[in-house]
Short mmCIF file of C-alpha atoms in Angstrom, two decimals:
data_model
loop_
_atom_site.label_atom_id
_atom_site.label_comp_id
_atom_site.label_asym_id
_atom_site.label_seq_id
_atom_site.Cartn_x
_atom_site.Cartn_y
_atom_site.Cartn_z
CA UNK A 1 0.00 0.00 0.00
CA UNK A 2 2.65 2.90 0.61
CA UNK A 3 4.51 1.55 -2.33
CA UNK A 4 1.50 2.41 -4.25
CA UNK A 5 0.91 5.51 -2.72
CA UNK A 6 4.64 7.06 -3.30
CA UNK A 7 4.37 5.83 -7.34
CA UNK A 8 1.00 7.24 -7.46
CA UNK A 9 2.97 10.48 -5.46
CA UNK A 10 5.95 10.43 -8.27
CA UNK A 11 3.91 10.54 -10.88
CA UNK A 12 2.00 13.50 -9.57
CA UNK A 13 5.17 15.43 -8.57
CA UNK A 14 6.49 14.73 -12.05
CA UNK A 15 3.64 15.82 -14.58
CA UNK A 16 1.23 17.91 -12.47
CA UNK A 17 3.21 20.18 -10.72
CA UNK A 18 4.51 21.65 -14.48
CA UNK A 19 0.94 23.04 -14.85
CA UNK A 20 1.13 24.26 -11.41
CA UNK A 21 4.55 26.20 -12.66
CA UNK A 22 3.10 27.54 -16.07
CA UNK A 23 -0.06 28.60 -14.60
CA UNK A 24 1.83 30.58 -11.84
CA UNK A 25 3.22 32.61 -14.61
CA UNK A 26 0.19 34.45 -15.62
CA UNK A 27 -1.95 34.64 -12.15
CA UNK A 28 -5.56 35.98 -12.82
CA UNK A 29 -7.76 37.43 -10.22
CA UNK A 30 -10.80 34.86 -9.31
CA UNK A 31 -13.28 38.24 -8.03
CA UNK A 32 -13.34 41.91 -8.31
CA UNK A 33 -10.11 43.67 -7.41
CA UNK A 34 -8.28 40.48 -6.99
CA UNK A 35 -9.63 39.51 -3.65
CA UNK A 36 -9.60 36.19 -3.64
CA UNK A 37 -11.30 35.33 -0.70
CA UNK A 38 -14.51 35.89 0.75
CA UNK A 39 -14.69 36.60 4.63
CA UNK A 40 -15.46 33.12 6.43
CA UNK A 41 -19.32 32.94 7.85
CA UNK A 42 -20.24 34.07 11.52
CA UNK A 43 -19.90 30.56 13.32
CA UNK A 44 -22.59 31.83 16.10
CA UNK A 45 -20.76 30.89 19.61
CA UNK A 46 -17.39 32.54 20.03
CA UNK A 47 -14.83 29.93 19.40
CA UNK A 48 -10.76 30.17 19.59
CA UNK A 49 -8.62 27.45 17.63
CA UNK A 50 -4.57 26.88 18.39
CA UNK A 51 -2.59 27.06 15.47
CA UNK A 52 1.21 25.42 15.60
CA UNK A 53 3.38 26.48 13.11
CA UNK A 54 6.97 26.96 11.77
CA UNK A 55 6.51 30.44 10.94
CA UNK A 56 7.98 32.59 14.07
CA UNK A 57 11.38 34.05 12.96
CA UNK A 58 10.65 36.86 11.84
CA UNK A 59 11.95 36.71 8.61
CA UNK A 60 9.27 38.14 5.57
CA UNK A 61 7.33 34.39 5.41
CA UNK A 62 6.55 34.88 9.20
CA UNK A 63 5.60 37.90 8.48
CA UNK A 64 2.83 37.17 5.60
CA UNK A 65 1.99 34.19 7.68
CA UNK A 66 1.53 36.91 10.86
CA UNK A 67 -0.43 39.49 8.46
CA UNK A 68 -2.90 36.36 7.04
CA UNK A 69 -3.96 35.36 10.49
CA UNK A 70 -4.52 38.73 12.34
CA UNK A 71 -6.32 39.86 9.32
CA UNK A 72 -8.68 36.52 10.05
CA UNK A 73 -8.77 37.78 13.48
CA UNK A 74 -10.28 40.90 12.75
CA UNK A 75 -13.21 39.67 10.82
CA UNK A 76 -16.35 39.30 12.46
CA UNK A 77 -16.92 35.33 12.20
CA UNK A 78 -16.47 34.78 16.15
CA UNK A 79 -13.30 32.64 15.62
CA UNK A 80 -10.18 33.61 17.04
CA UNK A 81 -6.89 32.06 16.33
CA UNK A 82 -4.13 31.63 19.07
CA UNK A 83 -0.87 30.96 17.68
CA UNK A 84 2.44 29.22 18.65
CA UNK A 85 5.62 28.64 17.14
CA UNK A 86 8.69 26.50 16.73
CA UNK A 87 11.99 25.67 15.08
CA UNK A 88 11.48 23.62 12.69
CA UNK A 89 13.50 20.31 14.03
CA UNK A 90 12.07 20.51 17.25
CA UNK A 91 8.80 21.32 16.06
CA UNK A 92 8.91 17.86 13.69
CA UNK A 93 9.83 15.93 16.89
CA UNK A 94 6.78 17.50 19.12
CA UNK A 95 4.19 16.95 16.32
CA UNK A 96 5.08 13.40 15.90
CA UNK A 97 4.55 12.90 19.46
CA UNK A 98 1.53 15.16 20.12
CA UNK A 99 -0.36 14.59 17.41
CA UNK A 100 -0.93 11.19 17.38
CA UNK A 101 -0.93 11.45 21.05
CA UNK A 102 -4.17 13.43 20.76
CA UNK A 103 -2.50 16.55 22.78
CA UNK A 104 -2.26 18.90 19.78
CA UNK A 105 -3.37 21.99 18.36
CA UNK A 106 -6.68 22.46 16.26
CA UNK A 107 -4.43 23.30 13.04
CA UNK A 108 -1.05 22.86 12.28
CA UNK A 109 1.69 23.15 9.84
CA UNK A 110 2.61 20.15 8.14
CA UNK A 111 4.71 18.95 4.71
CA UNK A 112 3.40 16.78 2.10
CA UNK A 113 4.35 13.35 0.80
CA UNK A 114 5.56 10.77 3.69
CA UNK A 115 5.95 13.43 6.21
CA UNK A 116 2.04 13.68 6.71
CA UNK A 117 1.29 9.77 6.04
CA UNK A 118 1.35 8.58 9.63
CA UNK A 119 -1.07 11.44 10.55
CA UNK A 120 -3.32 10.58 7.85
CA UNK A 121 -2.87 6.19 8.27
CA UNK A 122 -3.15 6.79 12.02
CA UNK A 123 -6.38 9.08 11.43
CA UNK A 124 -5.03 11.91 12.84
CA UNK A 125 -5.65 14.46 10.60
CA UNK A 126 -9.29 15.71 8.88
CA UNK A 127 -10.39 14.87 5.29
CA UNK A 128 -10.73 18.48 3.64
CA UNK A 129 -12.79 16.94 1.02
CA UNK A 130 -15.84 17.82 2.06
CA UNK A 131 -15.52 21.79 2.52
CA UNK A 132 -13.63 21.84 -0.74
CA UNK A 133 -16.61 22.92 -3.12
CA UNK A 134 -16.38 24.13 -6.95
CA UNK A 135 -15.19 27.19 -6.35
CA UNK A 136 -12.69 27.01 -3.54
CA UNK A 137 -11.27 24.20 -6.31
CA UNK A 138 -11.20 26.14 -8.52
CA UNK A 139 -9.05 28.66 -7.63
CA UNK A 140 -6.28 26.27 -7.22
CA UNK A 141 -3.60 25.81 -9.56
CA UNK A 142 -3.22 22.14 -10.93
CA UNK A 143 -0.98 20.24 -8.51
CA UNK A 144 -1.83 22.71 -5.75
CA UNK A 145 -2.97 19.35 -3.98
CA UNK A 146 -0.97 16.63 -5.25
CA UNK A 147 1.44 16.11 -2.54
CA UNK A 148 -1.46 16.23 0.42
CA UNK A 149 -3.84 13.64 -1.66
CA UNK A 150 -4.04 10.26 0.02
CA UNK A 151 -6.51 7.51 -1.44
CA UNK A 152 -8.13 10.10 -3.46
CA UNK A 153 -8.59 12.26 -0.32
CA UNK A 154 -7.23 15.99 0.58
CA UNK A 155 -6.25 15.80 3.93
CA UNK A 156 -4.05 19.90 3.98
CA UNK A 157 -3.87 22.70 1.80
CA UNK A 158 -0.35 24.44 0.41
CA UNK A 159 -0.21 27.77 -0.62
CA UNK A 160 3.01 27.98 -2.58
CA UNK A 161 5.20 26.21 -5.10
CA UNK A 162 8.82 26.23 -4.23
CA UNK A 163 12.11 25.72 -5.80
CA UNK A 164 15.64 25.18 -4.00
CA UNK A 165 19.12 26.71 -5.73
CA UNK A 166 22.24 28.45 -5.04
CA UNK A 167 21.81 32.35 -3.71
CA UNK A 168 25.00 34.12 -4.96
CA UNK A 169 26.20 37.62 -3.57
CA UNK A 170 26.97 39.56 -6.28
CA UNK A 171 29.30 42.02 -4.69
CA UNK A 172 31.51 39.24 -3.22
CA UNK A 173 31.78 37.72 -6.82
CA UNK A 174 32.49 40.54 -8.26
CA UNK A 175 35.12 42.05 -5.31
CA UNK A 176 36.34 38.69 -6.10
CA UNK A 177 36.58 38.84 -9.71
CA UNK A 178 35.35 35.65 -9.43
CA UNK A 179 32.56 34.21 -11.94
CA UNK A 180 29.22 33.13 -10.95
CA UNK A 181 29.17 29.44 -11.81
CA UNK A 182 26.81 28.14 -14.32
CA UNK A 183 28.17 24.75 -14.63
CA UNK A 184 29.79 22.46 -12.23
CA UNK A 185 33.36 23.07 -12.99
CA UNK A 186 32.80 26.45 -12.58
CA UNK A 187 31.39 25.67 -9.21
CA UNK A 188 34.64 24.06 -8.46
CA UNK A 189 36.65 26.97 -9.39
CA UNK A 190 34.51 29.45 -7.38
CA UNK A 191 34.93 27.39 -4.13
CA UNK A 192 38.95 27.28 -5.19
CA UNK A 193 38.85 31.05 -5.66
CA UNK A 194 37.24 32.02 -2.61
CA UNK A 195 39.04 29.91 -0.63
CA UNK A 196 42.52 31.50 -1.74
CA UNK A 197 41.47 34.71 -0.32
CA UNK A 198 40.14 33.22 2.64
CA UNK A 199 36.88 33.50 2.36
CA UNK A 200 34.50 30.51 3.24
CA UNK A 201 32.58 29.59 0.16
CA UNK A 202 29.30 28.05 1.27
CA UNK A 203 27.52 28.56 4.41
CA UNK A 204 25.63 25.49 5.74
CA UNK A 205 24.23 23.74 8.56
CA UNK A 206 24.66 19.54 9.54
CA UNK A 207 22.95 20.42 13.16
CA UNK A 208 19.74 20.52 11.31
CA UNK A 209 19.94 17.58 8.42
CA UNK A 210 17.67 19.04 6.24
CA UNK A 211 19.17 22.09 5.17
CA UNK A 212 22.65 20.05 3.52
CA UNK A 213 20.67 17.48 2.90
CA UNK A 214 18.87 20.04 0.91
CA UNK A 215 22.16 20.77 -1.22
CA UNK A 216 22.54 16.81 -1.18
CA UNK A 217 19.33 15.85 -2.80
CA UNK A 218 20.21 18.76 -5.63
CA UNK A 219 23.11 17.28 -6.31
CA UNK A 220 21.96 13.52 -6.31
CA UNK A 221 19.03 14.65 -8.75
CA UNK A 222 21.35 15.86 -10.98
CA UNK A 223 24.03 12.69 -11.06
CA UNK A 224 20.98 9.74 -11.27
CA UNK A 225 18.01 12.00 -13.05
CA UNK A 226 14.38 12.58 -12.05
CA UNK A 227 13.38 8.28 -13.43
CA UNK A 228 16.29 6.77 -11.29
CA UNK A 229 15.43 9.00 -8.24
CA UNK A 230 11.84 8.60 -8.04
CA UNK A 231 12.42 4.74 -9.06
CA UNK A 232 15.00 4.96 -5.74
CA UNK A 233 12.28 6.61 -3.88
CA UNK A 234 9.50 4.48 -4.31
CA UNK A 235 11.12 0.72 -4.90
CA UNK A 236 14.05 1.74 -2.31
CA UNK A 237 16.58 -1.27 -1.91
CA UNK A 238 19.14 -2.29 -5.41
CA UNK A 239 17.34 0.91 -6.92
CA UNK A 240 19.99 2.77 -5.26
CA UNK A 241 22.69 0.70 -6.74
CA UNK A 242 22.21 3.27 -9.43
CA UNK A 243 25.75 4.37 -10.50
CA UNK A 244 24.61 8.08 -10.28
CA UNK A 245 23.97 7.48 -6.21
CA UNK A 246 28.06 6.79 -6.01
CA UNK A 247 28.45 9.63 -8.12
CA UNK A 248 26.90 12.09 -6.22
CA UNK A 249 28.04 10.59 -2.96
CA UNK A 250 31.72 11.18 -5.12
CA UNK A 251 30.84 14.52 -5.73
CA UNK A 252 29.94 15.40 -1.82
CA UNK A 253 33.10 14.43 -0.94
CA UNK A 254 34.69 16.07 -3.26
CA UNK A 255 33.17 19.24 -2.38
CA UNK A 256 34.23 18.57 1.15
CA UNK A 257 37.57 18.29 0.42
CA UNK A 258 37.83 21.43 -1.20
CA UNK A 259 37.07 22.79 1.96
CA UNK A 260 33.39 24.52 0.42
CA UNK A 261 31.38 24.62 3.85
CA UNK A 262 32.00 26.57 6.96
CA UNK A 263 34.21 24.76 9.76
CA UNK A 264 31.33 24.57 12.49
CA UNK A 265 28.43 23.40 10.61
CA UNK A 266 28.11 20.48 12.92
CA UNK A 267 27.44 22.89 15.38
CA UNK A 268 25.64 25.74 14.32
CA UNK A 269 21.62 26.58 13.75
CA UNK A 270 20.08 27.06 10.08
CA UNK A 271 19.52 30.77 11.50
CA UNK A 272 23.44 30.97 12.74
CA UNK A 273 24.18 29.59 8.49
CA UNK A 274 21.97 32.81 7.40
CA UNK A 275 23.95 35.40 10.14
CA UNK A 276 27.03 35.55 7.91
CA UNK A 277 25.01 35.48 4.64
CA UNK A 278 23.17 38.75 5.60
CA UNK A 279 26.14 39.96 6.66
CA UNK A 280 27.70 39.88 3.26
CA UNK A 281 30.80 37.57 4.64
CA UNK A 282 30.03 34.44 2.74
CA UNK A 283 29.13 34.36 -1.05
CA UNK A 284 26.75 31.31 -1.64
CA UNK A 285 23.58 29.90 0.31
CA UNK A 286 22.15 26.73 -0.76
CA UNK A 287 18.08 27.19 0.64
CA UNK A 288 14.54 26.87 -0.79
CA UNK A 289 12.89 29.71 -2.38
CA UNK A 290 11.57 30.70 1.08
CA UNK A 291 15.31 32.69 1.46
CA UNK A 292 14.45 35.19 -1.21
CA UNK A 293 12.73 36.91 0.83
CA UNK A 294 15.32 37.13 3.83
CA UNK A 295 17.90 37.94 1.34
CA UNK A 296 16.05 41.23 0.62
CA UNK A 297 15.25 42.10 3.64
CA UNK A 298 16.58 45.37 5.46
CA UNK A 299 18.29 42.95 7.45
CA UNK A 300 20.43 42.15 4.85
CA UNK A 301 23.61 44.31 4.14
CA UNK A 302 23.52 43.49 0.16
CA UNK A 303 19.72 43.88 0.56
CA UNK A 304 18.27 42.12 -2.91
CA UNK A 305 22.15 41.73 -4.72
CA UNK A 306 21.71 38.23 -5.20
CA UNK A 307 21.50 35.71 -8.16
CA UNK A 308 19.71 32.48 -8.19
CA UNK A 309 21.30 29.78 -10.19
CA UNK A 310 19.82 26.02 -10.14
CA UNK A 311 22.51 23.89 -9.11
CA UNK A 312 24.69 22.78 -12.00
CA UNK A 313 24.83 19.73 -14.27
CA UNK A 314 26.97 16.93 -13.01
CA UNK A 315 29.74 15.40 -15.76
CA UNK A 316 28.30 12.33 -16.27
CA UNK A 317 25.33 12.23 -14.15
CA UNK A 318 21.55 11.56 -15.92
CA UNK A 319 19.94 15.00 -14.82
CA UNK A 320 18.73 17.27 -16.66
CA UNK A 321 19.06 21.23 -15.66
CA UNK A 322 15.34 21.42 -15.93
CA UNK A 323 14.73 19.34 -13.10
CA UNK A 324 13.94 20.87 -9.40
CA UNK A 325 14.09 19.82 -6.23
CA UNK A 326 10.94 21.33 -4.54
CA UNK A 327 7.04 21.64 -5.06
CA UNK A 328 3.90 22.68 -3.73
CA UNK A 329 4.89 20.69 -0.10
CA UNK A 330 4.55 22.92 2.94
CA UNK A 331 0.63 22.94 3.85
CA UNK A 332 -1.88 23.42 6.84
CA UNK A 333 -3.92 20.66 8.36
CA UNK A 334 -6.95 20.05 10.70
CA UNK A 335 -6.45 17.62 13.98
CA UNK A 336 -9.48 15.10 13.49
CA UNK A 337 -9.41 15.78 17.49
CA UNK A 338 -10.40 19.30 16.69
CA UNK A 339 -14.46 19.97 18.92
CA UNK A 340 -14.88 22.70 16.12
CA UNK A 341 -13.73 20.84 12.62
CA UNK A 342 -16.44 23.61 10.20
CA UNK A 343 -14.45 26.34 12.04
CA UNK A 344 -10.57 24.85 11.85
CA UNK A 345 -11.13 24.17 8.07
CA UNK A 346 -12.94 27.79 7.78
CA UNK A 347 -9.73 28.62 8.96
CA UNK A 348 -6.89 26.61 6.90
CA UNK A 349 -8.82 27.99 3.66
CA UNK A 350 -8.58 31.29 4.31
CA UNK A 351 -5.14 30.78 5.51
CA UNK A 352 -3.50 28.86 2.45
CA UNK A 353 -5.43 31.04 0.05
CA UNK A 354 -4.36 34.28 1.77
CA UNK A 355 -0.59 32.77 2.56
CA UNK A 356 -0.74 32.22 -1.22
CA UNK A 357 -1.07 36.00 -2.24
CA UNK A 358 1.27 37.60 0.87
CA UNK A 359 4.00 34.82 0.30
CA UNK A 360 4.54 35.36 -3.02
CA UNK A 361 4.05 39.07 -2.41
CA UNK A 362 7.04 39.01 -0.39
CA UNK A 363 9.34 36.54 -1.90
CA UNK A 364 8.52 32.99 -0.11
CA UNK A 365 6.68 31.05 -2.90
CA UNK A 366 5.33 30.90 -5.56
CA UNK A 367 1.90 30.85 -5.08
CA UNK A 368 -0.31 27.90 -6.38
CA UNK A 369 -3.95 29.53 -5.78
CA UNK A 370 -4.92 31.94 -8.04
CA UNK A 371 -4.00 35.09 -6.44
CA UNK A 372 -5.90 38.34 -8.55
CA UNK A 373 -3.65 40.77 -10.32
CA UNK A 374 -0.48 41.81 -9.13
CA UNK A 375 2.07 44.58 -10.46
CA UNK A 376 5.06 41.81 -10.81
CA UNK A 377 7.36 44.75 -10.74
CA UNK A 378 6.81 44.52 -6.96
CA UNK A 379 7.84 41.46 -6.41
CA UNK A 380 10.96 40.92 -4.94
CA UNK A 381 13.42 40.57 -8.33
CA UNK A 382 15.28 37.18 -6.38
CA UNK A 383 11.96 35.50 -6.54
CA UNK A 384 11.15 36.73 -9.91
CA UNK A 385 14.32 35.33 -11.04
CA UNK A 386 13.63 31.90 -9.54
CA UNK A 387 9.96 31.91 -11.45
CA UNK A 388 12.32 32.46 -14.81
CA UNK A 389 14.52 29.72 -13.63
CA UNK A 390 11.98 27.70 -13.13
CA UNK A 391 9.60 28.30 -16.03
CA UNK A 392 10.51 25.19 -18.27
CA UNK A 393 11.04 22.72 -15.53
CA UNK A 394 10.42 19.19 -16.51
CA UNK A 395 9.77 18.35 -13.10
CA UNK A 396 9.72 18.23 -9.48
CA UNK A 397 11.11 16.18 -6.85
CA UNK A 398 9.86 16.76 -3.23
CA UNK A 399 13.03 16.75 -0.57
CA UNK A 400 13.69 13.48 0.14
CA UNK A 401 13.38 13.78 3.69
CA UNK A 402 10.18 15.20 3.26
CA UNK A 403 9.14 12.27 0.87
CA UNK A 404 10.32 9.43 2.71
CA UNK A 405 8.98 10.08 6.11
CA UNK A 406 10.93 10.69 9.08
CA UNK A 407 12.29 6.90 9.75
CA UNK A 408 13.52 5.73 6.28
CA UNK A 409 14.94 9.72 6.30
CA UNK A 410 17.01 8.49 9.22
CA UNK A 411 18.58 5.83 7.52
CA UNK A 412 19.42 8.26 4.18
CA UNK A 413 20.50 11.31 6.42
CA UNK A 414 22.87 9.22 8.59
CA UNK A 415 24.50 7.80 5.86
CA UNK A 416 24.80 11.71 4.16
CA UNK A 417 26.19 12.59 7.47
CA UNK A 418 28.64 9.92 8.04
CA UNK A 419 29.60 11.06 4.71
CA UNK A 420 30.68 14.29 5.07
CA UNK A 421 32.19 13.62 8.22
CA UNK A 422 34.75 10.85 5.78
CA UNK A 423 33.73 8.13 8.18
CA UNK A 424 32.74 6.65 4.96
CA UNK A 425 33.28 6.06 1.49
CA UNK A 426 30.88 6.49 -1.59
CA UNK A 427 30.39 2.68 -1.82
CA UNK A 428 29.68 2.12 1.56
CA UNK A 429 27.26 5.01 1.50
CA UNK A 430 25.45 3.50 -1.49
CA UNK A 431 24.99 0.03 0.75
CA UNK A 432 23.59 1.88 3.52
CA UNK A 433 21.01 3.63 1.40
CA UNK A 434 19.83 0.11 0.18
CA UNK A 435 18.41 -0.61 3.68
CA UNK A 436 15.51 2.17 2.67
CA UNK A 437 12.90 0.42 2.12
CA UNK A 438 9.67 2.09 1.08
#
């Protein structure tokens, strides 16, 4: 049954989502003015729903994600949301506990894909189906719902399509006299060049997995190639015998010993990775699309100086350059232990729809509802470059992490880790990825 369910999933990510790009391109307002959403119905009896989500920092997606719900607060529908936040790693680890331990919030913040399953297998979480009608549907964008559908059911709502890639300062490059690569050898020699003047070329994080692994799953995508990965993904075991696994395991280490990451990223926070970024010191960020918006911020001392690039083709690897890690995969869900399910869902509509417009208004996601008309020369220009970067994508692959589910994750992280620590080689990391099996 889940091997079903992820083919079904990798077929889905691989042709749906491309509509879900194109039609992000040319976003059309679904009412007058371009507002998109009407104001939920009074619910009679006051009622107040917790809300747990990721979105706290401070940075512009916490910000949207701040502006959606106190703008919900001030309608008059008697529902009031109370909010609470977390990191994201801890917050992973308290969901899987509370949540199926029945000592949750009403609505939470969730991914797609393998990372939700348990909820929805163990009946945590509420089918969306039925407050879905006609026209709430149909001011989605195709795929908008393709990595939250399980047997046929919607079980959360995502707001935004995102894209992960290589944010390059500009003015360090150019200081530098140092080319922004565009191809993997070029990659090479930027890492080389920085490095000869002392400056560290990539700044990263191994305290929280996810964000190399991030950089990782690029780089694997590109050596095996959207069929072997998703093949890998779904079938697990000798599908990772794949030569293009070894080859990108090759590659990590070979960007290790080049000395491309910062010294303590065993010991530092994704926010600590970001400090020297905003602070102009290091010249290259691998993050989702979510950091354009950081990396314009006041905050940041090259405020909006940045290029996107995808990351490069591998010599010899099977991946195309049109193929993204990413997605429409961060969403908003409903505890089935919820007393007030009409309201919660009320709720998580409003708030994906609305996330949809602000997100994308300040350079988090693309959005993947339709979001009325919008003067793009507003956006921020990182994220409009992404959207270009993006526009003839072949496909999608959702993080693997995110895909897998946290316990076959474990197995694929620890072997990425032991990895870049050199307590392994590439073969032996290929035989410990064999033990995932889906």
């Amino acid at each position: 049954m889940k091997t079903s369910f992820l083919r079904a999933l990798a077929l889905a990510l691989c042709a749906v989502m491309i509509f879900a790009l194109a039609a992000c391109a040319s976003p059309s307002p679904a009412t007058p003015g371009g507002n998109n959403t009407q104001a939920p119905p009074s619910s009679g009896e006051p009622v107040t729903l917790t809300f747990w989500h990721i979105w706290g920092s401070g940075d512009p997606t916490s910000e949207a994600v701040k502006k959606v719900v106190d703008d919900f607060n001030a309608l008059d529908n008697n529902i009031t949301i109370r909010v609470e936040t977390f990191e994201n790693d801890p917050y992973k680890d308290k969901i899987r506990v509370d949540i199926p331990g029945g000592t949750g919030p009403d609505i939470f913040s969730s991914w797609g894909g393998g990372e939700s399953k348990p909820y929805v297998d163990n009946g945590n979480v509420l089918a969306l189906d039925s407050y879905l009608d006609s026209a709430t549907m149909n001011r989605m964008l195709g795929g908008a719902l393709a990595n939250t559908t399980y047997d046929g059911k919607v079980y959360g709502l995502t707001f935004g399509l995102a894209a992960s890639g290589f944010y390059c300062n500009n003015r360090l490059f150019a200081e530098n006299d140092i080319k922004i690569p565009a191809t993997w050898e070029e990659l090479l020699s930027a890492i080389e060049g920085f490095q000869a003047v002392g400056i560290t070329p990539i700044s990263t994080t191994v305290k929280e997995r996810w964000v190399i692994g991030m950089l990782f799953d690029a780089l694997v995508l590109r050596s095996v190639g959207i069929d072997g990965v998703m093949t890998a993904l779904t079938e697990g075991g000798e599908a990772f015998a794949h030569p293009g696994f070894k080859l990108a395991a090759e590659k990590l280490a070979e960007l290790v010993s080049l000395g491309a990451f910062n010294a303590d990223a065993n010991a530092i926070s994704r926010d600590d990775a970001e400090i020297p970024v905003q602070l102009g010191e290091v010249p290259m960020y691998y993050m989702g699309s979510w950091a354009a918006g950081m990396l314009a911020s006041d905050e940041t001392v090259d405020q909006g100086d940045f290029t996107y690039i995808p990351f490069p083709t591998i010599p010899g690897g099977s991946g195309a350059a049109t193929e993204f890690m990413g997605g429409a995969v961060d969403c908003v869900m409903v505890n089935s232990n919820t007393e007030n399910p009409d309201a919660a869902a009320e709720f998580v509509k409003y708030f994906a729809e609305n996330v949809a417009r602000e997100g994308y208004l300040v350079g988090s996601y693309m959005p993947v509802w339709q979001v009325g008309s919008i003067d793009e020369s507003e956006i921020n220009p990182i994220m409009v470059s992404i959207k270009q970067a993006t526009a003839s994508a072949t496909g999608f692959v959702m993080w693997f992490d995110t895909f897998l589910g946290p316990d076959l994750a474990a197995i694929y992280q620890d072997a990425m880790e032991e990895l870049l620590a050199g307590q392994i080689t590439p073969d032996d990391f290929v035989e410990a990825v064999k033990l995932i099996e889906p």
